[in-house]
């Protein structure tokens, strides 16, 4: 079955290009598009797509606000959101991930990475552009968060620490399984355990916790 996507971007030429790229993929179907965040939220709530692809800067409601409305804390049945932007700014990345986004890409990411991010989000994974991930790791390694991150309910096992590091580096479940020579079901089991121990809702929040606690280092 095709991954059902809605695309929101206030620039018509960019929005049209994204729609064309996604519809050209054999297993992705764009079912709606919007020129502003308010319309995007309305469409998403009505159509319940598998993935929402949102620009950061949009009129009425920006991409971060739209993401929070559909996937943020307190949303009972959150949708998968991938944020895509021209602006390579750390504060945008962090705000988008905090709002509940499952992916963050730059508009020059290319067709393959765009398709991969959509599929990852639809499968419950998270994909952040590699250049952004590396920079975030460095930034969090140098300066801690404004407030101390919560301690895990239980101590993490050695394997969970390994899974934590790979999730923080943007690896998908399949990539983690290959890298650590374990089964896909084992990866999923460890990620479920990590979410329970850390008190988080998804793998992006796992990654944020890893950054905030300096569990991972750039390089």
Short mmCIF file of C-alpha atoms in Angstrom, two decimals:
data_model
loop_
_atom_site.label_atom_id
_atom_site.label_comp_id
_atom_site.label_asym_id
_atom_site.label_seq_id
_atom_site.Cartn_x
_atom_site.Cartn_y
_atom_site.Cartn_z
CA UNK A 1 0.00 0.00 0.00
CA UNK A 2 1.12 3.55 -0.72
CA UNK A 3 2.21 5.94 2.01
CA UNK A 4 -0.40 8.72 2.07
CA UNK A 5 1.12 12.20 2.43
CA UNK A 6 -0.04 15.78 2.68
CA UNK A 7 2.35 18.61 1.73
CA UNK A 8 2.25 22.13 3.18
CA UNK A 9 4.43 24.97 1.84
CA UNK A 10 3.44 28.57 1.16
CA UNK A 11 5.60 28.78 -1.99
CA UNK A 12 3.57 27.28 -4.81
CA UNK A 13 6.54 26.36 -6.97
CA UNK A 14 8.22 24.53 -4.08
CA UNK A 15 5.00 22.81 -3.04
CA UNK A 16 4.33 21.70 -6.62
CA UNK A 17 7.87 20.35 -6.90
CA UNK A 18 7.57 18.36 -3.68
CA UNK A 19 4.23 16.93 -4.78
CA UNK A 20 5.67 15.89 -8.15
CA UNK A 21 8.72 14.25 -6.55
CA UNK A 22 6.64 12.31 -4.05
CA UNK A 23 3.98 11.24 -6.55
CA UNK A 24 6.74 9.95 -8.83
CA UNK A 25 7.66 7.39 -6.17
CA UNK A 26 5.88 4.06 -6.75
CA UNK A 27 4.73 3.69 -3.14
CA UNK A 28 3.95 7.29 -2.09
CA UNK A 29 0.73 9.18 -2.83
CA UNK A 30 0.10 12.86 -2.07
CA UNK A 31 -3.53 13.13 -0.97
CA UNK A 32 -3.63 16.83 -0.12
CA UNK A 33 -1.67 20.07 -0.15
CA UNK A 34 -1.89 23.37 1.68
CA UNK A 35 -0.40 26.84 1.40
CA UNK A 36 -0.55 27.70 5.11
CA UNK A 37 -0.30 25.96 8.44
CA UNK A 38 -3.92 26.37 9.49
CA UNK A 39 -5.16 24.70 6.32
CA UNK A 40 -2.53 21.99 6.75
CA UNK A 41 -3.77 21.16 10.25
CA UNK A 42 -7.38 21.07 9.04
CA UNK A 43 -6.47 18.77 6.15
CA UNK A 44 -4.41 16.49 8.35
CA UNK A 45 -7.17 16.09 10.92
CA UNK A 46 -9.73 15.34 8.21
CA UNK A 47 -7.68 13.08 5.94
CA UNK A 48 -5.46 11.37 8.59
CA UNK A 49 -2.46 10.88 6.27
CA UNK A 50 0.39 8.52 7.09
CA UNK A 51 2.87 11.42 6.94
CA UNK A 52 2.64 15.23 6.95
CA UNK A 53 5.44 17.11 5.17
CA UNK A 54 5.54 20.68 6.52
CA UNK A 55 7.62 23.74 5.71
CA UNK A 56 8.82 25.73 8.73
CA UNK A 57 7.83 29.23 7.64
CA UNK A 58 4.17 29.44 6.65
CA UNK A 59 1.45 32.07 7.16
CA UNK A 60 -1.40 31.74 9.69
CA UNK A 61 0.31 28.90 11.62
CA UNK A 62 3.96 28.04 11.07
CA UNK A 63 5.27 24.51 10.61
CA UNK A 64 6.34 24.13 14.23
CA UNK A 65 2.94 25.19 15.57
CA UNK A 66 1.23 22.89 13.07
CA UNK A 67 3.49 20.03 14.14
CA UNK A 68 2.71 20.62 17.80
CA UNK A 69 -1.04 20.67 17.07
CA UNK A 70 -0.86 17.29 15.33
CA UNK A 71 1.96 15.47 17.12
CA UNK A 72 2.86 17.39 20.27
CA UNK A 73 2.55 16.44 23.93
CA UNK A 74 -1.06 15.77 24.85
CA UNK A 75 -2.15 14.76 21.36
CA UNK A 76 -3.93 11.44 21.86
CA UNK A 77 -3.46 10.03 18.35
CA UNK A 78 -0.43 11.89 16.94
CA UNK A 79 0.35 12.00 13.25
CA UNK A 80 3.81 11.53 11.75
CA UNK A 81 5.31 14.87 10.71
CA UNK A 82 8.47 15.54 8.72
CA UNK A 83 9.64 19.16 8.68
CA UNK A 84 11.46 20.43 5.60
CA UNK A 85 13.02 23.86 5.30
CA UNK A 86 15.50 26.08 3.51
CA UNK A 87 16.75 27.46 6.81
CA UNK A 88 19.59 25.47 8.34
CA UNK A 89 19.16 26.82 11.87
CA UNK A 90 19.65 24.75 15.02
CA UNK A 91 16.80 26.48 16.86
CA UNK A 92 14.38 25.40 14.11
CA UNK A 93 15.59 21.81 14.31
CA UNK A 94 15.30 21.62 18.07
CA UNK A 95 11.90 23.36 18.15
CA UNK A 96 10.54 21.03 15.45
CA UNK A 97 11.72 17.90 17.26
CA UNK A 98 10.38 19.18 20.58
CA UNK A 99 7.04 19.81 18.85
CA UNK A 100 6.86 16.15 17.86
CA UNK A 101 8.39 15.98 14.37
CA UNK A 102 9.72 12.59 13.27
CA UNK A 103 12.12 14.02 10.74
CA UNK A 104 13.91 17.18 9.68
CA UNK A 105 15.30 17.81 6.20
CA UNK A 106 16.67 20.67 4.17
CA UNK A 107 15.02 21.35 0.82
CA UNK A 108 18.23 20.50 -1.00
CA UNK A 109 18.25 17.02 0.56
CA UNK A 110 17.48 15.31 -2.73
CA UNK A 111 14.80 12.88 -3.89
CA UNK A 112 16.27 9.76 -2.27
CA UNK A 113 16.58 11.28 1.22
CA UNK A 114 13.12 12.86 0.98
CA UNK A 115 11.57 9.52 0.07
CA UNK A 116 13.55 7.78 2.82
CA UNK A 117 12.38 10.31 5.43
CA UNK A 118 8.74 9.85 4.43
CA UNK A 119 9.00 6.07 4.64
CA UNK A 120 10.88 6.25 7.95
CA UNK A 121 8.20 8.47 9.49
CA UNK A 122 5.42 6.21 8.21
CA UNK A 123 7.15 3.22 9.82
CA UNK A 124 7.60 4.93 13.17
CA UNK A 125 11.27 5.67 12.59
CA UNK A 126 12.90 9.09 12.51
CA UNK A 127 15.28 10.58 9.96
CA UNK A 128 17.19 13.80 10.44
CA UNK A 129 19.50 15.09 7.72
CA UNK A 130 22.98 13.69 8.54
CA UNK A 131 24.68 17.10 8.46
CA UNK A 132 22.16 18.44 10.98
CA UNK A 133 22.48 15.40 13.24
CA UNK A 134 26.25 15.73 13.41
CA UNK A 135 26.06 19.42 14.26
CA UNK A 136 23.41 18.90 16.92
CA UNK A 137 25.53 16.24 18.58
CA UNK A 138 28.42 18.66 18.75
CA UNK A 139 26.28 21.48 20.10
CA UNK A 140 24.72 19.37 22.84
CA UNK A 141 28.09 17.92 23.77
CA UNK A 142 29.43 21.45 24.37
CA UNK A 143 26.47 22.89 26.26
CA UNK A 144 23.87 21.14 28.36
CA UNK A 145 20.13 21.93 28.41
CA UNK A 146 18.62 24.77 30.41
CA UNK A 147 17.15 22.20 32.85
CA UNK A 148 18.63 18.84 33.83
CA UNK A 149 17.16 15.95 31.85
CA UNK A 150 15.12 13.44 33.81
CA UNK A 151 16.94 10.36 35.02
CA UNK A 152 15.70 7.04 33.64
CA UNK A 153 13.22 5.11 35.77
CA UNK A 154 15.65 2.18 35.64
CA UNK A 155 19.32 2.06 34.69
CA UNK A 156 19.90 1.37 31.02
CA UNK A 157 21.52 -1.90 30.04
CA UNK A 158 24.67 -1.94 27.93
CA UNK A 159 22.65 -2.95 24.87
CA UNK A 160 20.12 -0.18 25.51
CA UNK A 161 22.97 2.33 25.66
CA UNK A 162 24.12 1.07 22.25
CA UNK A 163 20.60 1.36 20.84
CA UNK A 164 20.29 4.83 22.36
CA UNK A 165 23.44 6.02 20.57
CA UNK A 166 22.31 4.67 17.19
CA UNK A 167 18.84 6.21 17.53
CA UNK A 168 20.44 9.56 18.40
CA UNK A 169 22.49 9.38 15.22
CA UNK A 170 19.34 9.04 13.14
CA UNK A 171 19.60 5.34 12.32
CA UNK A 172 16.42 3.50 11.32
CA UNK A 173 15.42 0.22 12.94
CA UNK A 174 16.74 -1.76 9.96
CA UNK A 175 20.07 0.08 10.04
CA UNK A 176 20.40 -0.54 13.79
CA UNK A 177 19.69 -4.25 13.30
CA UNK A 178 22.38 -4.47 10.61
CA UNK A 179 24.91 -2.42 12.58
CA UNK A 180 24.51 -4.38 15.83
CA UNK A 181 23.85 -7.78 14.24
CA UNK A 182 20.51 -8.28 15.96
CA UNK A 183 16.99 -8.94 14.68
CA UNK A 184 14.51 -6.20 13.80
CA UNK A 185 12.14 -7.44 16.52
CA UNK A 186 14.94 -7.18 19.09
CA UNK A 187 15.61 -3.57 18.05
CA UNK A 188 11.92 -2.73 18.45
CA UNK A 189 11.82 -4.41 21.84
CA UNK A 190 14.82 -2.38 23.07
CA UNK A 191 13.33 0.88 21.77
CA UNK A 192 10.05 0.12 23.56
CA UNK A 193 12.04 -0.50 26.75
CA UNK A 194 13.97 2.76 26.28
CA UNK A 195 10.75 4.76 25.88
CA UNK A 196 9.37 3.23 29.08
CA UNK A 197 12.56 3.85 31.09
CA UNK A 198 13.03 7.42 29.84
CA UNK A 199 9.35 8.36 30.02
CA UNK A 200 9.23 9.50 26.38
CA UNK A 201 6.73 8.87 23.57
CA UNK A 202 8.86 8.23 20.51
CA UNK A 203 12.37 7.72 19.14
CA UNK A 204 12.93 11.42 18.47
CA UNK A 205 12.41 12.12 22.18
CA UNK A 206 14.86 9.29 22.88
CA UNK A 207 17.41 11.11 20.70
CA UNK A 208 16.75 14.44 22.40
CA UNK A 209 17.30 12.80 25.80
CA UNK A 210 20.58 11.36 24.54
CA UNK A 211 21.73 14.80 23.37
CA UNK A 212 20.72 16.47 26.63
CA UNK A 213 22.53 13.93 28.79
CA UNK A 214 25.66 13.91 26.62
CA UNK A 215 25.25 10.16 26.08
CA UNK A 216 26.56 10.62 22.54
CA UNK A 217 29.41 12.60 21.03
CA UNK A 218 29.93 13.99 17.57
CA UNK A 219 32.19 11.59 15.72
#
